Amino acid sequence: MRYDSITEAIGNTPLVRLDPAVHGLRHIDLYAKLEMLNPFGSVKDRPAWNMARPLLEAAAGRGETVVELSSGNTAKALALLAGMHGLRFKSVTNRMRVPEIKELLLLLGAEIEELPGQSECLDPTDTDDPLTRFHQALAEPGSAYLHTDQYFNPRNTEAHAAGTGPEIVKDLDGRAPDWFIACVGTAGSSTGVARVLREHDPEVRVLGLVAHKSDFIPGIRTIDEVHQVGLFDPATYDTIESVTSEEAIDGMLTLIRRCGLLSGPTGGAAYQGAIRHLRVADAELTDPERRRTAVFIVCDRAESYLSYVRQRRPGLLGQPRRGHSAAALTGAEVEAQAKVIGVDGARRWLADGAPPPLVVDLRGPHAYAALHIEGSVNIVDELFEELVRGGLPFSKRRPVLLACPVGEKSARYAALLTRMGHPDVRSLAGGIVAWRDAGAPLVRE
Ligand SMILES: Cc1ncc(COP(=O)(O)O)c(C=O)c1O
């Protein structure tokens, strides 16, 4: 294969049938669409190129910088595309949570700006959010940026409607699969592929997968965040289900160790979510003559997620389980053990508690500096995770109120500290966002 540009190698990714002895489905052939084999490494190569391509030449003439709100694969692809066209690339995000990806982006020449966003994902209705304000400024005339705008740009979806979807149909001999399963980040891939598949067969069932509440799977949204995504349309999906980080890692292990596919966590989540869903349907299928098909996307590769795996399953990387870990708690454990308090209750507790609780704000330092509950201390969640590994960092006599952006991470730590024997740790329900929305006082550094 000979190319004049690496961009010509984007797309035409393999569709690989998985061994039924591994997944155990009796009547359904399960295929993996290997978007991880795109040249820049992920499902985002197609939209990044499709969004940037028409604008790059003019941007180069004006010396603009390519910019995107991405902490992962879109940023990777855009950094490479910008470099090829002599442009600079800037990634603006809430906070880079996967250190390998941050380092890789720096290696690719990206500038990284971490703004104190309220959540992992841009909420366009939240005009106080610095990420939203930055996003709005990019649309103003005279901006020195080429902004690809992945959360709102229809060219994101179209890249998959023009490429990923038709390739699946072609590789299935002109037919749509019975099921299509995809993890939802910007919703570009699931929306674009679903549209094409339904044109071939309106009966195709589309399963969208998101991360379980209070959990983190890099690249995709939680069920609460997904509604903030501009391209997300609930009508695209017949079903939306959530997947935990444990399931994502389990799925990754099966794909890697049994199927020869070097998948990252969202490929694992898609596999595990697909199997969980299809097992039910498979049990009801009786006609041995009529085989069904299902396709899921493997979005990227495993190598960038070693620290993610190490934090959750150190044993897999030959390390002993290192003390207490909030990341290792299951969603069910968090729900069962976290004590949660609403804004009104928390305000009364702070005013009347004897002693009042120590407020620990788990957000990043920028967000804390911008606005926080008076008297709170700031320990960013990664540091807090390290701190609690060795034991309880507070006296059991002092109650503790934990706060984070939306109350998900704080619930995790509240569950962990309760499990470690602290008698009164509570998580602020809805986090600092709920506190602010209720008009409760916040101070600036
Ligand atoms: C690793 C990974 N998986 C899944 C997705 C979801 O893809 P989409 O943005 O098309 O919904 C992304 C998007 O960035 C991703 O980086």
Short mmCIF file of C-alpha atoms and ligand atoms in Angstrom, two decimals:
data_model
loop_
_atom_site.label_atom_id
_atom_site.label_comp_id
_atom_site.label_asym_id
_atom_site.label_seq_id
_atom_site.Cartn_x
_atom_site.Cartn_y
_atom_site.Cartn_z
CA MET A 1 0.00 0.00 0.00
CA ARG A 2 1.48 3.28 -1.04
CA TYR A 3 0.25 6.68 0.13
CA ASP A 4 1.17 10.31 -0.49
CA SER A 5 -0.04 11.32 2.94
CA ILE A 6 -0.71 9.48 6.18
CA THR A 7 -4.24 10.95 6.12
CA GLU A 8 -5.02 8.62 3.20
CA ALA A 9 -4.55 5.73 5.64
CA ILE A 10 -7.46 6.91 7.80
CA GLY A 11 -10.47 4.58 7.61
CA ASN A 12 -11.02 1.17 6.00
CA THR A 13 -10.43 -0.49 9.34
CA PRO A 14 -10.91 -4.26 9.77
CA LEU A 15 -14.11 -5.88 11.00
CA VAL A 16 -13.08 -8.98 12.93
CA ARG A 17 -15.36 -11.82 14.02
CA LEU A 18 -14.72 -12.91 17.59
CA ASP A 19 -14.40 -16.57 18.50
CA PRO A 20 -17.79 -17.79 19.85
CA ALA A 21 -15.88 -20.00 22.28
CA VAL A 22 -14.75 -16.78 23.98
CA HIS A 23 -18.01 -14.81 24.10
CA GLY A 24 -20.37 -17.77 24.41
CA LEU A 25 -23.23 -16.38 22.28
CA ARG A 26 -24.84 -19.31 20.45
CA HIS A 27 -26.90 -17.59 17.75
CA ILE A 28 -25.10 -14.26 17.33
CA ASP A 29 -21.89 -13.56 15.43
CA LEU A 30 -20.08 -10.77 17.26
CA TYR A 31 -17.76 -8.50 15.27
CA ALA A 32 -15.27 -5.88 16.46
CA LYS A 33 -14.78 -2.80 14.28
CA LEU A 34 -11.14 -1.97 14.89
CA GLU A 35 -11.03 1.82 14.90
CA MET A 36 -7.88 1.52 17.03
CA LEU A 37 -6.05 0.64 13.79
CA ASN A 38 -6.46 4.12 12.34
CA PRO A 39 -3.02 5.72 11.85
CA PHE A 40 -3.20 8.14 14.81
CA GLY A 41 -4.58 5.35 16.94
CA SER A 42 -8.30 5.81 17.42
CA VAL A 43 -11.93 6.27 16.40
CA LYS A 44 -11.28 10.03 16.46
CA ASP A 45 -8.92 10.09 13.46
CA ARG A 46 -11.84 10.23 11.03
CA PRO A 47 -13.75 13.11 12.65
CA ALA A 48 -10.57 15.05 13.46
CA TRP A 49 -9.53 14.93 9.80
CA ASN A 50 -13.05 15.58 8.51
CA MET A 51 -13.52 18.60 10.80
CA ALA A 52 -10.07 20.13 10.24
CA ARG A 53 -9.50 19.37 6.53
CA PRO A 54 -11.56 22.20 4.96
CA LEU A 55 -10.09 24.79 7.32
CA LEU A 56 -6.41 23.90 7.52
CA GLU A 57 -5.13 25.74 4.47
CA ALA A 58 -6.74 29.07 5.36
CA ALA A 59 -5.71 28.64 8.99
CA ALA A 60 -2.10 28.08 7.92
CA GLY A 61 -2.26 31.31 5.87
CA ARG A 62 -3.48 33.24 8.92
CA GLY A 63 -1.10 31.51 11.32
CA GLU A 64 -3.98 30.29 13.50
CA THR A 65 -3.69 27.70 16.23
CA VAL A 66 -5.90 24.62 16.06
CA VAL A 67 -7.85 24.25 19.29
CA GLU A 68 -10.19 21.61 20.70
CA LEU A 69 -11.78 20.82 24.04
CA SER A 70 -10.38 17.32 24.34
CA SER A 71 -8.24 15.44 26.82
CA GLY A 72 -7.73 12.40 24.65
CA ASN A 73 -7.96 10.95 21.21
CA THR A 74 -9.35 13.96 19.31
CA ALA A 75 -6.53 16.03 20.71
CA LYS A 76 -3.99 13.37 19.65
CA ALA A 77 -5.26 13.26 16.06
CA LEU A 78 -5.53 17.05 15.81
CA ALA A 79 -2.05 17.60 17.25
CA LEU A 80 -0.62 15.36 14.51
CA LEU A 81 -2.73 16.93 11.76
CA ALA A 82 -1.81 20.45 12.92
CA GLY A 83 1.88 19.53 12.99
CA MET A 84 1.68 18.17 9.44
CA HIS A 85 0.29 21.52 8.29
CA GLY A 86 2.78 23.67 10.17
CA LEU A 87 0.20 24.77 12.73
CA ARG A 88 0.24 24.75 16.48
CA PHE A 89 -2.34 22.79 18.47
CA LYS A 90 -3.82 23.62 21.82
CA SER A 91 -5.90 21.26 23.90
CA VAL A 92 -8.21 22.91 26.41
CA THR A 93 -9.70 20.64 29.03
CA ASN A 94 -11.09 20.46 32.48
CA ARG A 95 -8.23 18.34 33.79
CA MET A 96 -6.07 15.69 32.15
CA ARG A 97 -6.80 12.61 34.21
CA VAL A 98 -4.71 10.04 32.35
CA PRO A 99 -1.02 10.95 32.75
CA GLU A 100 0.22 8.90 29.76
CA ILE A 101 -2.14 10.75 27.42
CA LYS A 102 -1.01 14.12 28.76
CA GLU A 103 2.63 13.15 28.22
CA LEU A 104 1.90 11.79 24.77
CA LEU A 105 0.15 15.04 23.79
CA LEU A 106 3.15 17.04 24.99
CA LEU A 107 5.40 14.76 22.92
CA LEU A 108 3.19 15.47 19.90
CA GLY A 109 3.80 19.19 20.41
CA ALA A 110 0.42 20.09 21.91
CA GLU A 111 -0.01 22.98 24.27
CA ILE A 112 -2.31 21.96 27.12
CA GLU A 113 -4.50 24.38 29.02
CA GLU A 114 -6.38 22.96 31.98
CA LEU A 115 -9.32 25.20 32.90
CA PRO A 116 -11.41 24.75 36.03
CA GLY A 117 -14.45 23.26 34.28
CA GLN A 118 -17.25 22.02 36.51
CA SER A 119 -17.39 18.59 34.93
CA GLU A 120 -15.45 16.45 32.49
CA CYS A 121 -17.69 17.62 29.70
CA LEU A 122 -18.69 21.03 28.46
CA ASP A 123 -22.12 22.20 29.62
CA PRO A 124 -23.14 24.93 27.14
CA THR A 125 -25.92 26.18 29.42
CA ASP A 126 -23.56 26.83 32.30
CA THR A 127 -22.26 30.30 31.51
CA ASP A 128 -20.24 30.46 34.74
CA ASP A 129 -18.13 27.51 33.68
CA PRO A 130 -14.71 28.67 32.39
CA LEU A 131 -14.76 25.89 29.77
CA THR A 132 -18.09 27.20 28.46
CA ARG A 133 -16.81 30.77 28.46
CA PHE A 134 -13.72 29.70 26.51
CA HIS A 135 -15.94 27.76 24.09
CA GLN A 136 -18.12 30.84 23.52
CA ALA A 137 -15.08 33.10 23.02
CA LEU A 138 -13.88 30.79 20.23
CA ALA A 139 -17.04 31.51 18.24
CA GLU A 140 -16.55 35.28 18.40
CA PRO A 141 -15.26 37.02 15.26
CA GLY A 142 -11.54 37.67 15.15
CA SER A 143 -10.59 34.56 17.17
CA ALA A 144 -7.02 33.47 16.42
CA TYR A 145 -8.06 29.84 16.56
CA LEU A 146 -9.22 27.16 14.19
CA HIS A 147 -11.78 25.51 16.47
CA THR A 148 -12.95 22.07 15.36
CA ASP A 149 -15.74 22.03 17.98
CA GLN A 150 -16.19 18.27 18.28
CA TYR A 151 -19.17 18.39 20.66
CA PHE A 152 -21.29 20.40 18.20
CA ASN A 153 -19.73 20.01 14.75
CA PRO A 154 -21.92 17.87 12.43
CA ARG A 155 -18.77 16.95 10.49
CA ASN A 156 -17.85 14.77 13.49
CA THR A 157 -20.97 12.64 12.94
CA GLU A 158 -20.66 12.82 9.14
CA ALA A 159 -17.16 11.32 9.24
CA HIS A 160 -18.70 8.14 10.63
CA ALA A 161 -21.79 8.30 8.41
CA ALA A 162 -19.50 8.52 5.38
CA GLY A 163 -16.87 5.99 6.50
CA THR A 164 -17.35 3.78 9.56
CA GLY A 165 -21.03 2.94 8.89
CA PRO A 166 -20.74 2.12 5.17
CA GLU A 167 -17.60 0.03 5.81
CA ILE A 168 -19.53 -2.12 8.31
CA VAL A 169 -22.36 -2.67 5.80
CA LYS A 170 -19.90 -3.50 3.02
CA ASP A 171 -18.02 -5.99 5.18
CA LEU A 172 -21.30 -7.68 6.14
CA ASP A 173 -22.05 -8.24 2.44
CA GLY A 174 -24.38 -5.26 2.09
CA ARG A 175 -26.44 -5.90 5.24
CA ALA A 176 -26.70 -3.97 8.48
CA PRO A 177 -26.03 -5.96 11.67
CA ASP A 178 -28.94 -6.80 13.97
CA TRP A 179 -27.25 -4.89 16.80
CA PHE A 180 -24.78 -2.05 16.88
CA ILE A 181 -23.03 -1.23 20.16
CA ALA A 182 -20.92 1.84 20.84
CA CYS A 183 -19.61 3.83 23.77
CA VAL A 184 -20.74 7.46 23.82
CA GLY A 185 -18.22 10.30 24.14
CA THR A 186 -19.15 13.13 21.77
CA ALA A 187 -21.79 10.73 20.31
CA GLY A 188 -20.28 11.27 16.83
CA SER A 189 -19.45 7.64 16.08
CA SER A 190 -22.65 6.10 17.46
CA THR A 191 -24.89 8.71 15.79
CA GLY A 192 -23.15 8.58 12.39
CA VAL A 193 -22.97 4.79 12.22
CA ALA A 194 -26.52 4.29 13.53
CA ARG A 195 -27.89 6.64 10.87
CA VAL A 196 -26.32 4.65 8.03
CA LEU A 197 -27.24 1.26 9.45
CA ARG A 198 -30.87 2.30 9.88
CA GLU A 199 -30.98 3.45 6.26
CA HIS A 200 -30.14 -0.15 5.34
CA ASP A 201 -32.37 -1.73 7.93
CA PRO A 202 -34.69 0.29 10.18
CA GLU A 203 -34.86 -2.72 12.53
CA VAL A 204 -31.23 -2.50 13.64
CA ARG A 205 -31.04 -2.07 17.40
CA VAL A 206 -28.56 0.46 18.73
CA LEU A 207 -27.09 0.13 22.21
CA GLY A 208 -25.30 3.21 23.57
CA LEU A 209 -22.95 2.68 26.50
CA VAL A 210 -21.95 5.26 29.09
CA ALA A 211 -19.88 5.08 32.26
CA HIS A 212 -21.70 4.20 35.46
CA LYS A 213 -22.54 7.14 37.74
CA SER A 214 -19.53 8.25 39.81
CA ASP A 215 -17.26 6.07 37.72
CA PHE A 216 -14.61 7.05 35.16
CA ILE A 217 -13.90 5.40 31.82
CA PRO A 218 -11.56 7.67 29.84
CA GLY A 219 -13.10 8.90 26.57
CA ILE A 220 -16.78 8.44 27.41
CA ARG A 221 -19.42 10.24 29.42
CA THR A 222 -21.40 9.19 32.46
CA ILE A 223 -25.17 9.00 32.18
CA ASP A 224 -25.47 12.49 33.74
CA GLU A 225 -22.85 14.09 31.49
CA VAL A 226 -24.09 12.62 28.23
CA HIS A 227 -27.12 14.93 28.12
CA GLN A 228 -24.78 17.93 28.00
CA VAL A 229 -23.23 16.74 24.73
CA GLY A 230 -24.36 18.85 21.76
CA LEU A 231 -24.47 15.99 19.25
CA PHE A 232 -26.25 13.60 21.63
CA ASP A 233 -29.80 12.72 20.58
CA PRO A 234 -31.51 10.10 22.78
CA ALA A 235 -33.55 8.99 19.74
CA THR A 236 -30.36 7.49 18.24
CA TYR A 237 -30.36 4.70 20.81
CA ASP A 238 -32.87 1.94 21.44
CA THR A 239 -31.21 1.43 24.80
CA ILE A 240 -28.63 3.28 26.86
CA GLU A 241 -26.87 1.23 29.50
CA SER A 242 -24.05 2.02 31.86
CA VAL A 243 -20.82 0.11 32.30
CA THR A 244 -18.48 0.22 35.30
CA SER A 245 -14.72 0.65 35.10
CA GLU A 246 -14.39 -2.91 36.42
CA GLU A 247 -16.42 -4.19 33.50
CA ALA A 248 -14.35 -2.09 31.10
CA ILE A 249 -11.15 -3.65 32.44
CA ASP A 250 -12.68 -7.15 32.37
CA GLY A 251 -13.66 -6.60 28.73
CA MET A 252 -10.24 -5.24 27.88
CA LEU A 253 -8.64 -8.35 29.38
CA THR A 254 -10.83 -10.68 27.34
CA LEU A 255 -10.13 -8.79 24.12
CA ILE A 256 -6.40 -8.69 24.81
CA ARG A 257 -5.81 -12.12 26.31
CA ARG A 258 -8.35 -14.19 24.35
CA CYS A 259 -8.98 -12.34 21.07
CA GLY A 260 -5.59 -10.84 20.20
CA LEU A 261 -7.05 -7.33 20.20
CA LEU A 262 -4.95 -4.72 22.03
CA SER A 263 -8.03 -2.77 23.12
CA GLY A 264 -8.20 0.14 25.55
CA PRO A 265 -10.87 0.56 28.26
CA THR A 266 -13.74 1.77 26.06
CA GLY A 267 -13.30 -1.16 23.65
CA GLY A 268 -13.44 -3.36 26.75
CA ALA A 269 -16.54 -1.52 27.97
CA ALA A 270 -18.20 -1.95 24.55
CA TYR A 271 -17.40 -5.68 24.51
CA GLN A 272 -18.57 -6.30 28.05
CA GLY A 273 -21.69 -4.14 27.62
CA ALA A 274 -22.46 -5.92 24.35
CA ILE A 275 -22.14 -9.38 25.86
CA ARG A 276 -24.25 -8.47 28.91
CA HIS A 277 -27.01 -7.15 26.64
CA LEU A 278 -26.82 -9.80 23.93
CA ARG A 279 -26.81 -12.76 26.32
CA VAL A 280 -30.43 -12.01 27.15
CA ALA A 281 -31.41 -11.80 23.47
CA ASP A 282 -29.34 -14.88 22.59
CA ALA A 283 -31.17 -17.00 25.17
CA GLU A 284 -34.48 -16.16 23.47
CA LEU A 285 -33.32 -17.04 19.94
CA THR A 286 -34.28 -20.54 18.91
CA ASP A 287 -33.91 -20.83 15.12
CA PRO A 288 -30.45 -22.40 14.58
CA GLU A 289 -30.69 -21.66 10.84
CA ARG A 290 -30.85 -17.90 11.29
CA ARG A 291 -27.69 -16.42 12.66
CA ARG A 292 -27.77 -12.80 13.85
CA THR A 293 -24.91 -10.34 13.84
CA ALA A 294 -23.74 -7.66 16.23
CA VAL A 295 -20.96 -5.10 15.81
CA PHE A 296 -19.17 -3.07 18.47
CA ILE A 297 -16.37 -0.52 18.16
CA VAL A 298 -12.87 -0.90 19.58
CA CYS A 299 -12.01 2.79 19.90
CA ASP A 300 -8.33 2.79 20.83
CA ARG A 301 -5.43 0.76 22.23
CA ALA A 302 -4.33 -0.36 25.68
CA GLU A 303 -0.88 1.19 26.01
CA SER A 304 -1.99 4.66 27.13
CA TYR A 305 -3.99 3.30 30.04
CA LEU A 306 -1.42 1.45 32.14
CA SER A 307 -1.74 3.91 35.04
CA TYR A 308 -5.55 3.63 34.79
CA VAL A 309 -5.28 -0.14 35.12
CA ARG A 310 -2.57 0.08 37.82
CA GLN A 311 -4.79 2.29 39.96
CA ARG A 312 -7.74 -0.09 39.73
CA ARG A 313 -6.10 -3.52 39.46
CA PRO A 314 -2.47 -3.27 40.56
CA GLY A 315 -2.32 -7.07 40.66
CA LEU A 316 -2.61 -7.19 36.87
CA LEU A 317 0.66 -5.29 36.57
CA GLY A 318 2.47 -7.48 39.07
CA GLN A 319 2.01 -5.07 41.97
CA PRO A 320 0.49 -5.82 45.35
CA ARG A 321 -2.87 -4.24 46.14
CA ARG A 322 -1.77 -0.95 47.66
CA GLY A 323 -3.92 -0.21 50.70
CA HIS A 324 -7.28 1.52 50.45
CA SER A 325 -8.47 2.78 47.10
CA ALA A 326 -11.62 4.66 46.12
CA ALA A 327 -11.03 3.84 42.45
CA ALA A 328 -11.23 0.14 43.26
CA LEU A 329 -14.71 0.38 44.85
CA THR A 330 -17.56 -0.94 42.76
CA GLY A 331 -20.55 1.27 41.93
CA ALA A 332 -22.76 -0.89 44.18
CA GLU A 333 -20.32 -0.48 47.10
CA VAL A 334 -20.38 3.30 46.65
CA GLU A 335 -24.17 3.37 46.59
CA ALA A 336 -24.45 1.17 49.67
CA GLN A 337 -21.83 2.88 51.83
CA ALA A 338 -21.65 6.57 50.92
CA LYS A 339 -23.47 8.93 53.27
CA VAL A 340 -24.78 11.87 51.27
CA ILE A 341 -26.09 15.24 52.44
CA GLY A 342 -27.96 17.88 50.41
CA VAL A 343 -27.03 21.56 50.25
CA ASP A 344 -29.54 22.70 52.90
CA GLY A 345 -28.52 19.96 55.31
CA ALA A 346 -24.84 20.71 54.73
CA ARG A 347 -25.36 24.41 55.43
CA ARG A 348 -27.11 23.61 58.71
CA TRP A 349 -24.37 21.14 59.62
CA LEU A 350 -21.70 23.77 59.00
CA ALA A 351 -23.59 26.37 61.03
CA ASP A 352 -24.68 24.23 63.98
CA GLY A 353 -22.42 21.16 64.07
CA ALA A 354 -20.49 20.69 67.28
CA PRO A 355 -17.86 20.48 65.98
CA PRO A 356 -18.74 21.58 62.43
CA PRO A 357 -17.39 19.34 59.68
CA LEU A 358 -14.06 19.88 58.01
CA VAL A 359 -14.87 20.60 54.35
CA VAL A 360 -12.51 18.91 51.89
CA ASP A 361 -12.82 20.15 48.31
CA LEU A 362 -11.56 17.48 45.90
CA ARG A 363 -11.53 19.63 42.74
CA GLY A 364 -8.44 20.87 40.92
CA PRO A 365 -6.60 23.93 42.29
CA HIS A 366 -7.90 26.30 39.57
CA ALA A 367 -11.51 25.43 40.25
CA TYR A 368 -10.91 25.77 43.98
CA ALA A 369 -9.19 29.14 43.57
CA ALA A 370 -12.08 30.40 41.42
CA LEU A 371 -14.82 29.57 43.96
CA HIS A 372 -15.03 27.45 47.09
CA ILE A 373 -16.89 26.98 50.35
CA GLU A 374 -15.37 29.24 52.96
CA GLY A 375 -12.99 27.44 55.29
CA SER A 376 -12.67 24.39 53.04
CA VAL A 377 -9.31 22.79 52.32
CA ASN A 378 -8.36 21.76 48.80
CA ILE A 379 -6.93 18.28 48.24
CA VAL A 380 -7.24 17.32 44.57
CA ASP A 381 -8.71 13.84 44.20
CA GLU A 382 -5.55 12.13 42.86
CA LEU A 383 -3.61 13.35 45.92
CA PHE A 384 -6.47 12.38 48.19
CA GLU A 385 -6.40 8.87 46.72
CA GLU A 386 -2.69 8.63 47.61
CA LEU A 387 -3.28 10.11 51.06
CA VAL A 388 -5.98 7.64 52.08
CA ARG A 389 -4.05 4.62 50.84
CA GLY A 390 -2.00 4.62 54.01
CA GLY A 391 -4.97 5.07 56.38
CA LEU A 392 -7.46 7.65 57.61
CA PRO A 393 -5.99 11.13 57.18
CA PHE A 394 -8.40 12.74 59.71
CA SER A 395 -9.25 12.24 63.34
CA LYS A 396 -12.41 10.16 63.79
CA ARG A 397 -13.67 12.86 66.16
CA ARG A 398 -13.92 15.47 63.42
CA PRO A 399 -16.81 15.06 60.97
CA VAL A 400 -15.91 15.55 57.32
CA LEU A 401 -17.88 16.97 54.40
CA LEU A 402 -16.44 16.03 51.00
CA ALA A 403 -17.17 18.17 47.94
CA CYS A 404 -16.35 17.69 44.26
CA PRO A 405 -17.84 19.15 41.04
CA VAL A 406 -21.08 17.15 40.92
CA GLY A 407 -21.02 14.87 43.97
CA GLU A 408 -19.83 11.69 42.25
CA LYS A 409 -16.20 11.49 43.30
CA SER A 410 -16.98 12.74 46.78
CA ALA A 411 -19.51 9.89 47.15
CA ARG A 412 -16.76 7.42 46.27
CA TYR A 413 -14.43 8.80 48.94
CA ALA A 414 -17.25 9.06 51.47
CA ALA A 415 -17.89 5.34 50.94
CA LEU A 416 -14.19 4.54 51.28
CA LEU A 417 -13.63 6.58 54.45
CA THR A 418 -16.78 5.12 56.01
CA ARG A 419 -15.52 1.65 55.18
CA MET A 420 -12.18 2.59 56.77
CA GLY A 421 -13.98 3.30 60.04
CA HIS A 422 -14.61 7.04 60.03
CA PRO A 423 -17.97 7.52 61.81
CA ASP A 424 -19.18 10.68 60.07
CA VAL A 425 -18.04 11.44 56.53
CA ARG A 426 -20.64 12.76 54.09
CA SER A 427 -20.60 13.67 50.46
CA LEU A 428 -22.17 16.93 49.27
CA ALA A 429 -25.02 15.85 46.96
CA GLY A 430 -24.70 17.50 43.54
CA GLY A 431 -21.30 18.91 44.54
CA ILE A 432 -20.19 22.52 44.22
CA VAL A 433 -22.47 22.89 41.19
CA ALA A 434 -25.55 22.19 43.35
CA TRP A 435 -24.19 24.42 46.12
CA ARG A 436 -23.74 27.27 43.64
CA ASP A 437 -27.12 26.66 41.97
CA ALA A 438 -28.81 26.84 45.36
CA GLY A 439 -27.30 30.30 45.84
CA ALA A 440 -25.21 29.16 48.84
CA PRO A 441 -22.18 31.37 49.53
CA LEU A 442 -18.87 30.71 47.80
CA VAL A 443 -15.67 32.67 48.17
CA ARG A 444 -12.86 33.38 45.72
CA GLU A 445 -9.18 33.03 46.61
C1 LIG B 1 -11.26 6.07 23.91
C2 LIG B 1 -12.56 6.56 23.36
N1 LIG B 1 -13.60 5.74 23.31
C3 LIG B 1 -14.79 6.14 22.85
C4 LIG B 1 -15.00 7.41 22.41
C5 LIG B 1 -16.38 7.81 21.95
O1 LIG B 1 -16.48 8.24 20.66
P1 LIG B 1 -17.49 9.39 20.23
O2 LIG B 1 -16.84 10.70 20.59
O3 LIG B 1 -17.60 9.22 18.76
O4 LIG B 1 -18.77 9.21 20.95
C6 LIG B 1 -13.94 8.30 22.45
C7 LIG B 1 -14.11 9.69 22.05
O5 LIG B 1 -13.29 10.52 22.26
C8 LIG B 1 -12.68 7.87 22.93
O6 LIG B 1 -11.62 8.69 22.99
#
